[in-house]
mmCIF file of C-alpha atoms and ligand atoms in Angstrom:
data_model
loop_
_atom_site.group_PDB
_atom_site.id
_atom_site.type_symbol
_atom_site.label_atom_id
_atom_site.label_comp_id
_atom_site.label_asym_id
_atom_site.label_seq_id
_atom_site.Cartn_x
_atom_site.Cartn_y
_atom_site.Cartn_z
ATOM 1 C CA UNK A 1 79.443 22.171 -89.816
ATOM 2 C CA UNK A 2 79.785 19.264 -92.278
ATOM 3 C CA UNK A 3 77.089 19.463 -94.931
ATOM 4 C CA UNK A 4 74.558 16.651 -94.589
ATOM 5 C CA UNK A 5 74.082 14.139 -97.339
ATOM 6 C CA UNK A 6 71.374 15.179 -99.827
ATOM 7 C CA UNK A 7 69.664 11.771 -99.777
ATOM 8 C CA UNK A 8 69.327 12.047 -96.017
ATOM 9 C CA UNK A 9 67.897 15.564 -96.305
ATOM 10 C CA UNK A 10 65.272 14.305 -98.733
ATOM 11 C CA UNK A 11 64.448 11.333 -96.517
ATOM 12 C CA UNK A 12 63.866 13.632 -93.539
ATOM 13 C CA UNK A 13 61.828 16.090 -95.650
ATOM 14 C CA UNK A 14 59.558 13.213 -96.709
ATOM 15 C CA UNK A 15 59.216 11.844 -93.155
ATOM 16 C CA UNK A 16 58.526 15.295 -91.770
ATOM 17 C CA UNK A 17 55.850 16.106 -94.382
ATOM 18 C CA UNK A 18 54.248 12.715 -93.725
ATOM 19 C CA UNK A 19 54.304 13.292 -89.964
ATOM 20 C CA UNK A 20 52.407 16.585 -90.409
ATOM 21 C CA UNK A 21 50.018 15.362 -93.107
ATOM 22 C CA UNK A 22 49.244 12.033 -91.469
ATOM 23 C CA UNK A 23 48.521 13.739 -88.152
ATOM 24 C CA UNK A 24 46.046 16.123 -89.815
ATOM 25 C CA UNK A 25 44.518 13.257 -91.795
ATOM 26 C CA UNK A 26 44.101 10.958 -88.777
ATOM 27 C CA UNK A 27 42.433 13.795 -86.871
ATOM 28 C CA UNK A 28 40.337 15.180 -89.712
ATOM 29 C CA UNK A 29 37.140 14.811 -87.665
ATOM 30 C CA UNK A 30 38.594 17.707 -85.613
ATOM 31 C CA UNK A 31 39.010 19.881 -88.721
ATOM 32 C CA UNK A 32 36.653 22.586 -87.432
ATOM 33 C CA UNK A 33 38.553 23.164 -84.149
ATOM 34 C CA UNK A 34 39.792 26.689 -84.707
ATOM 35 C CA UNK A 35 42.537 28.575 -82.966
ATOM 36 C CA UNK A 36 41.677 31.894 -84.672
ATOM 37 C CA UNK A 37 39.118 33.008 -87.247
ATOM 38 C CA UNK A 38 39.734 35.929 -89.645
ATOM 39 C CA UNK A 39 37.593 37.514 -92.370
ATOM 40 C CA UNK A 40 39.059 35.323 -95.151
ATOM 41 C CA UNK A 41 41.109 32.743 -93.288
ATOM 42 C CA UNK A 42 41.283 30.443 -90.284
ATOM 43 C CA UNK A 43 43.964 28.960 -88.102
ATOM 44 C CA UNK A 44 43.226 25.467 -86.820
ATOM 45 C CA UNK A 45 44.463 23.622 -83.761
ATOM 46 C CA UNK A 46 45.593 20.980 -86.243
ATOM 47 C CA UNK A 47 47.803 23.521 -88.082
ATOM 48 C CA UNK A 48 49.769 23.978 -84.876
ATOM 49 C CA UNK A 49 49.817 20.325 -83.816
ATOM 50 C CA UNK A 50 50.869 19.183 -87.294
ATOM 51 C CA UNK A 51 53.746 21.640 -87.357
ATOM 52 C CA UNK A 52 54.948 20.234 -84.017
ATOM 53 C CA UNK A 53 54.918 16.739 -85.570
ATOM 54 C CA UNK A 54 56.930 17.960 -88.566
ATOM 55 C CA UNK A 55 59.440 19.827 -86.391
ATOM 56 C CA UNK A 56 59.949 16.797 -84.141
ATOM 57 C CA UNK A 57 61.084 14.652 -87.072
ATOM 58 C CA UNK A 58 63.534 17.363 -88.156
ATOM 59 C CA UNK A 59 64.845 18.063 -84.652
ATOM 60 C CA UNK A 60 65.345 14.353 -83.952
ATOM 61 C CA UNK A 61 67.311 13.872 -87.184
ATOM 62 C CA UNK A 62 69.223 17.174 -87.197
ATOM 63 C CA UNK A 63 69.241 18.794 -83.727
ATOM 64 C CA UNK A 64 71.629 21.539 -84.910
ATOM 65 C CA UNK A 65 69.489 22.739 -87.814
ATOM 66 C CA UNK A 66 67.137 25.728 -87.782
ATOM 67 C CA UNK A 67 63.390 25.436 -88.377
ATOM 68 C CA UNK A 68 60.979 28.019 -89.732
ATOM 69 C CA UNK A 69 57.254 27.329 -89.914
ATOM 70 C CA UNK A 70 54.069 29.151 -90.776
ATOM 71 C CA UNK A 71 52.740 28.558 -87.265
ATOM 72 C CA UNK A 72 55.320 30.628 -85.364
ATOM 73 C CA UNK A 73 59.116 30.266 -85.236
ATOM 74 C CA UNK A 74 59.519 32.673 -88.118
ATOM 75 C CA UNK A 75 63.257 33.257 -88.260
ATOM 76 C CA UNK A 76 65.193 32.494 -91.410
ATOM 77 C CA UNK A 77 68.580 31.460 -90.062
ATOM 78 C CA UNK A 78 70.989 31.214 -92.993
ATOM 79 C CA UNK A 79 74.034 30.495 -90.814
ATOM 80 C CA UNK A 80 73.023 26.805 -90.694
ATOM 81 C CA UNK A 81 70.692 24.507 -92.664
ATOM 82 C CA UNK A 82 67.163 25.838 -92.310
ATOM 83 C CA UNK A 83 63.964 23.812 -92.706
ATOM 84 C CA UNK A 84 60.880 25.605 -94.009
ATOM 85 C CA UNK A 85 57.578 24.002 -93.091
ATOM 86 C CA UNK A 86 53.946 24.580 -93.926
ATOM 87 C CA UNK A 87 52.148 21.854 -91.964
ATOM 88 C CA UNK A 88 48.832 22.377 -93.780
ATOM 89 C CA UNK A 89 48.784 24.393 -96.982
ATOM 90 C CA UNK A 90 45.152 24.834 -97.952
ATOM 91 C CA UNK A 91 43.828 25.073 -94.405
ATOM 92 C CA UNK A 92 40.458 26.456 -95.521
ATOM 93 C CA UNK A 93 40.010 23.521 -97.944
ATOM 94 C CA UNK A 94 40.996 21.050 -95.232
ATOM 95 C CA UNK A 95 38.613 22.592 -92.741
ATOM 96 C CA UNK A 96 35.691 22.332 -95.180
ATOM 97 C CA UNK A 97 36.477 18.709 -96.029
ATOM 98 C CA UNK A 98 37.887 19.494 -99.492
ATOM 99 C CA UNK A 99 40.703 17.055 -100.319
ATOM 100 C CA UNK A 100 43.089 19.583 -101.918
ATOM 101 C CA UNK A 101 45.593 20.411 -99.189
ATOM 102 C CA UNK A 102 49.131 19.321 -98.427
ATOM 103 C CA UNK A 103 52.052 19.380 -96.029
ATOM 104 C CA UNK A 104 55.155 21.028 -97.365
ATOM 105 C CA UNK A 105 58.745 20.737 -96.147
ATOM 106 C CA UNK A 106 61.913 22.172 -97.718
ATOM 107 C CA UNK A 107 65.463 22.474 -96.459
ATOM 108 C CA UNK A 108 67.835 25.187 -97.553
ATOM 109 C CA UNK A 109 71.567 25.584 -97.056
ATOM 110 C CA UNK A 110 73.124 29.020 -97.620
ATOM 111 C CA UNK A 111 69.707 30.225 -98.754
ATOM 112 C CA UNK A 112 69.334 27.562 -101.484
ATOM 113 C CA UNK A 113 66.848 24.707 -101.317
ATOM 114 C CA UNK A 114 68.505 21.274 -101.413
ATOM 115 C CA UNK A 115 65.495 18.971 -100.974
ATOM 116 C CA UNK A 116 61.733 19.285 -100.707
ATOM 117 C CA UNK A 117 58.550 17.297 -100.286
ATOM 118 C CA UNK A 118 54.893 18.197 -100.868
ATOM 119 C CA UNK A 119 52.553 15.511 -99.541
ATOM 120 C CA UNK A 120 48.790 15.351 -100.242
ATOM 121 C CA UNK A 121 47.372 12.785 -97.825
ATOM 122 C CA UNK A 122 43.826 12.692 -99.206
ATOM 123 C CA UNK A 123 44.974 12.470 -102.827
ATOM 124 C CA UNK A 124 47.692 9.971 -101.922
ATOM 125 C CA UNK A 125 50.324 11.961 -103.806
ATOM 126 C CA UNK A 126 53.838 12.698 -102.656
ATOM 127 C CA UNK A 127 55.993 15.086 -104.705
ATOM 128 C CA UNK A 128 59.719 15.074 -104.064
ATOM 129 C CA UNK A 129 62.978 16.452 -105.407
ATOM 130 C CA UNK A 130 66.531 16.948 -104.258
ATOM 131 C CA UNK A 131 69.634 18.399 -105.844
ATOM 132 C CA UNK A 132 70.657 14.840 -106.726
ATOM 133 C CA UNK A 133 67.255 13.394 -107.558
ATOM 134 C CA UNK A 134 64.754 14.441 -110.222
ATOM 135 C CA UNK A 135 61.266 15.636 -109.399
ATOM 136 C CA UNK A 136 58.890 12.772 -108.865
ATOM 137 C CA UNK A 137 55.321 12.098 -107.818
ATOM 138 C CA UNK A 138 54.966 8.802 -105.960
ATOM 139 C CA UNK A 139 58.312 7.706 -107.408
ATOM 140 C CA UNK A 140 57.476 8.572 -111.044
ATOM 141 C CA UNK A 141 59.310 11.323 -112.933
ATOM 142 C CA UNK A 142 57.245 14.429 -113.632
ATOM 143 C CA UNK A 143 57.673 17.226 -116.131
ATOM 144 C CA UNK A 144 55.870 20.432 -117.064
ATOM 145 C CA UNK A 145 53.608 20.779 -120.084
ATOM 146 C CA UNK A 146 54.816 22.007 -123.445
ATOM 147 C CA UNK A 147 51.922 24.455 -123.938
ATOM 148 C CA UNK A 148 53.212 27.488 -125.787
ATOM 149 C CA UNK A 149 50.171 29.661 -126.341
ATOM 150 C CA UNK A 150 47.941 31.342 -123.796
ATOM 151 C CA UNK A 151 44.726 30.143 -125.393
ATOM 152 C CA UNK A 152 45.596 26.539 -124.499
ATOM 153 C CA UNK A 153 46.750 27.388 -120.966
ATOM 154 C CA UNK A 154 45.221 26.318 -117.665
ATOM 155 C CA UNK A 155 46.364 28.914 -115.129
ATOM 156 C CA UNK A 156 46.065 28.462 -111.373
ATOM 157 C CA UNK A 157 45.885 31.378 -108.996
ATOM 158 C CA UNK A 158 44.658 32.405 -105.558
ATOM 159 C CA UNK A 159 43.284 35.396 -103.722
ATOM 160 C CA UNK A 160 45.261 36.706 -100.803
ATOM 161 C CA UNK A 161 43.781 36.622 -97.292
ATOM 162 C CA UNK A 162 43.664 40.434 -97.308
ATOM 163 C CA UNK A 163 41.640 40.794 -100.488
ATOM 164 C CA UNK A 164 39.669 44.036 -100.734
ATOM 165 C CA UNK A 165 37.184 45.602 -103.148
ATOM 166 C CA UNK A 166 38.912 46.840 -106.323
ATOM 167 C CA UNK A 167 41.991 44.786 -105.509
ATOM 168 C CA UNK A 168 44.338 44.424 -108.543
ATOM 169 C CA UNK A 169 43.937 40.652 -108.092
ATOM 170 C CA UNK A 170 40.458 40.945 -109.638
ATOM 171 C CA UNK A 171 41.854 42.761 -112.688
ATOM 172 C CA UNK A 172 44.483 40.054 -113.066
ATOM 173 C CA UNK A 173 41.827 37.371 -112.797
ATOM 174 C CA UNK A 174 39.710 39.077 -115.443
ATOM 175 C CA UNK A 175 42.587 39.615 -117.829
ATOM 176 C CA UNK A 176 43.922 36.058 -117.489
ATOM 177 C CA UNK A 177 40.407 34.620 -117.868
ATOM 178 C CA UNK A 178 39.961 36.478 -121.136
ATOM 179 C CA UNK A 179 43.261 35.202 -122.570
ATOM 180 C CA UNK A 180 43.724 31.701 -121.145
ATOM 181 C CA UNK A 181 41.661 28.555 -121.691
ATOM 182 C CA UNK A 182 40.705 28.528 -118.010
ATOM 183 C CA UNK A 183 41.742 30.101 -114.726
ATOM 184 C CA UNK A 184 41.166 28.089 -111.556
ATOM 185 C CA UNK A 185 41.419 28.771 -107.834
ATOM 186 C CA UNK A 186 42.113 25.426 -106.170
ATOM 187 C CA UNK A 187 43.046 26.752 -102.694
ATOM 188 C CA UNK A 188 46.513 25.391 -101.933
ATOM 189 C CA UNK A 189 49.489 27.147 -103.484
ATOM 190 C CA UNK A 190 52.011 24.332 -103.029
ATOM 191 C CA UNK A 191 49.612 21.904 -104.717
ATOM 192 C CA UNK A 192 49.100 24.388 -107.576
ATOM 193 C CA UNK A 193 52.843 24.660 -108.132
ATOM 194 C CA UNK A 194 53.243 20.865 -108.107
ATOM 195 C CA UNK A 195 50.502 20.716 -110.739
ATOM 196 C CA UNK A 196 52.611 22.990 -112.929
ATOM 197 C CA UNK A 197 55.640 20.777 -112.235
ATOM 198 C CA UNK A 198 53.715 17.699 -113.381
ATOM 199 C CA UNK A 199 52.074 19.271 -116.444
ATOM 200 C CA UNK A 200 48.480 19.190 -115.162
ATOM 201 C CA UNK A 201 48.440 22.989 -115.223
ATOM 202 C CA UNK A 202 50.549 25.384 -117.261
ATOM 203 C CA UNK A 203 51.114 28.228 -114.815
ATOM 204 C CA UNK A 204 50.489 29.475 -111.302
ATOM 205 C CA UNK A 205 50.573 33.090 -110.204
ATOM 206 C CA UNK A 206 49.585 34.766 -106.956
ATOM 207 C CA UNK A 207 50.143 37.983 -105.033
ATOM 208 C CA UNK A 208 50.545 37.712 -101.256
ATOM 209 C CA UNK A 209 51.955 34.217 -101.041
ATOM 210 C CA UNK A 210 54.540 33.235 -98.424
ATOM 211 C CA UNK A 211 57.932 31.555 -98.393
ATOM 212 C CA UNK A 212 56.549 28.391 -96.725
ATOM 213 C CA UNK A 213 53.916 28.056 -99.469
ATOM 214 C CA UNK A 214 56.484 28.032 -102.264
ATOM 215 C CA UNK A 215 59.807 26.782 -100.823
ATOM 216 C CA UNK A 216 59.370 23.034 -101.427
ATOM 217 C CA UNK A 217 56.951 23.212 -104.369
ATOM 218 C CA UNK A 218 58.956 25.871 -106.239
ATOM 219 C CA UNK A 219 62.095 23.743 -105.906
ATOM 220 C CA UNK A 220 60.227 20.640 -107.119
ATOM 221 C CA UNK A 221 58.924 22.669 -110.073
ATOM 222 C CA UNK A 222 62.397 23.968 -111.007
ATOM 223 C CA UNK A 223 63.959 20.526 -110.726
ATOM 224 C CA UNK A 224 61.192 19.253 -113.038
ATOM 225 C CA UNK A 225 62.100 21.898 -115.623
ATOM 226 C CA UNK A 226 59.512 24.570 -114.827
ATOM 227 C CA UNK A 227 60.399 28.227 -114.313
ATOM 228 C CA UNK A 228 59.764 30.158 -111.101
ATOM 229 C CA UNK A 229 60.153 33.847 -110.398
ATOM 230 C CA UNK A 230 59.562 36.126 -107.453
ATOM 231 C CA UNK A 231 57.914 39.021 -109.296
ATOM 232 C CA UNK A 232 57.921 41.290 -106.256
ATOM 233 C CA UNK A 233 59.018 41.035 -102.624
ATOM 234 C CA UNK A 234 56.175 42.199 -100.363
ATOM 235 C CA UNK A 235 57.853 41.743 -96.976
ATOM 236 C CA UNK A 236 60.328 39.431 -95.302
ATOM 237 C CA UNK A 237 58.461 36.278 -96.321
ATOM 238 C CA UNK A 238 55.638 37.601 -98.501
ATOM 239 C CA UNK A 239 55.809 37.891 -102.277
ATOM 240 C CA UNK A 240 54.203 37.977 -105.695
ATOM 241 C CA UNK A 241 55.153 34.693 -107.322
ATOM 242 C CA UNK A 242 55.006 33.139 -110.771
ATOM 243 C CA UNK A 243 55.631 29.538 -111.797
ATOM 244 C CA UNK A 244 55.177 28.446 -115.409
ATOM 245 C CA UNK A 245 55.928 25.519 -117.682
ATOM 246 C CA UNK A 246 58.673 27.674 -119.291
ATOM 247 C CA UNK A 247 57.388 28.441 -122.820
ATOM 248 C CA UNK A 248 54.522 30.540 -121.392
ATOM 249 C CA UNK A 249 56.601 32.418 -118.847
ATOM 250 C CA UNK A 250 57.128 35.723 -120.615
ATOM 251 C CA UNK A 251 53.557 35.970 -121.928
ATOM 252 C CA UNK A 252 52.002 35.332 -118.503
ATOM 253 C CA UNK A 253 54.461 37.611 -116.772
ATOM 254 C CA UNK A 254 53.596 40.435 -119.195
ATOM 255 C CA UNK A 255 49.857 39.858 -118.854
ATOM 256 C CA UNK A 256 50.124 39.812 -115.074
ATOM 257 C CA UNK A 257 52.237 42.942 -114.799
ATOM 258 C CA UNK A 258 50.079 44.873 -117.251
ATOM 259 C CA UNK A 259 46.826 44.044 -115.468
ATOM 260 C CA UNK A 260 47.911 44.191 -111.803
HETATM 261 C C1 LIG B 1 47.124 29.608 -98.420
HETATM 262 C C2 LIG B 1 46.815 28.737 -99.617
HETATM 263 C C3 LIG B 1 45.963 29.477 -100.626
HETATM 264 C C4 LIG B 1 46.588 30.785 -101.048
HETATM 265 C C5 LIG B 1 46.925 31.630 -99.831
HETATM 266 C C6 LIG B 1 47.833 30.830 -98.895
HETATM 267 P P1 LIG B 1 47.456 28.375 -96.079
HETATM 268 O O1 LIG B 1 47.967 28.935 -97.514
HETATM 269 O O2 LIG B 1 48.015 28.321 -100.240
HETATM 270 O O3 LIG B 1 45.802 28.729 -101.810
HETATM 271 O O4 LIG B 1 45.673 31.483 -101.874
HETATM 272 O O5 LIG B 1 47.576 32.805 -100.255
HETATM 273 O O6 LIG B 1 48.214 31.641 -97.804
HETATM 274 O O7 LIG B 1 47.107 29.561 -95.247
HETATM 275 O O8 LIG B 1 46.306 27.496 -96.317
HETATM 276 O O9 LIG B 1 48.661 27.671 -95.569
HETATM 277 CA CA1 LIG B 2 49.470 26.701 -93.733
#
């Protein structure tokens, strides 16, 4: 199969993320319509519908490509270009009317991301990058912070859906809170990573995050000059993940590993 043009991949990633995000946004009065409710998570009807919107854009543009999304269709086919979609990242935020959520679309070829888009409809922000184009937010170049010491760092994190009493995540939170300027839980991993890419935050770390949460945002962060690392694989798609501005990487990695 002839490799598609990178500009076209980025264009489709942007259209697909907009199709998902705009559908959720237009229907936000239906944000409490649940498909399933768990102890620390929910699945909405709009998660599923928005993924269908994203997939349609991809299938129309590239009928021969594979698609993998959080809402089913979870096969990572590396024999052809594979699109990785999270139609709503930050579903709990979205459902409660909090504006921090996004739609995330990445495309990989031979297991490497070539283009990605993270779109925040309520914040009117669209983060993009491709192999040929730098990381941008709404068309403006972004870059990570230059913070080099933990005491000036704003670190973003999250608590996995399966959090339990005495979970190591609480030790990590405590240890990072004692060393960093602030630790925040904003509720949407892809948004957190884009904040590191654009210098608003200095690092993001989380245990129990999934490929679709990090595929587009991690690529955007790397293309912006940030550093990403899968600290541990926790299953086919699940992992412990770190993204930093670069100068803080080793210090945060050490702190995380020692306290987890
Ligand atoms: C979740 C969000 C949250 C993170 C969870 C993710 P979802 O994704 O990114 O910030 O803490 O680990 O699973 O379920 O809203 O797509
Ligand atoms: Ca999701």
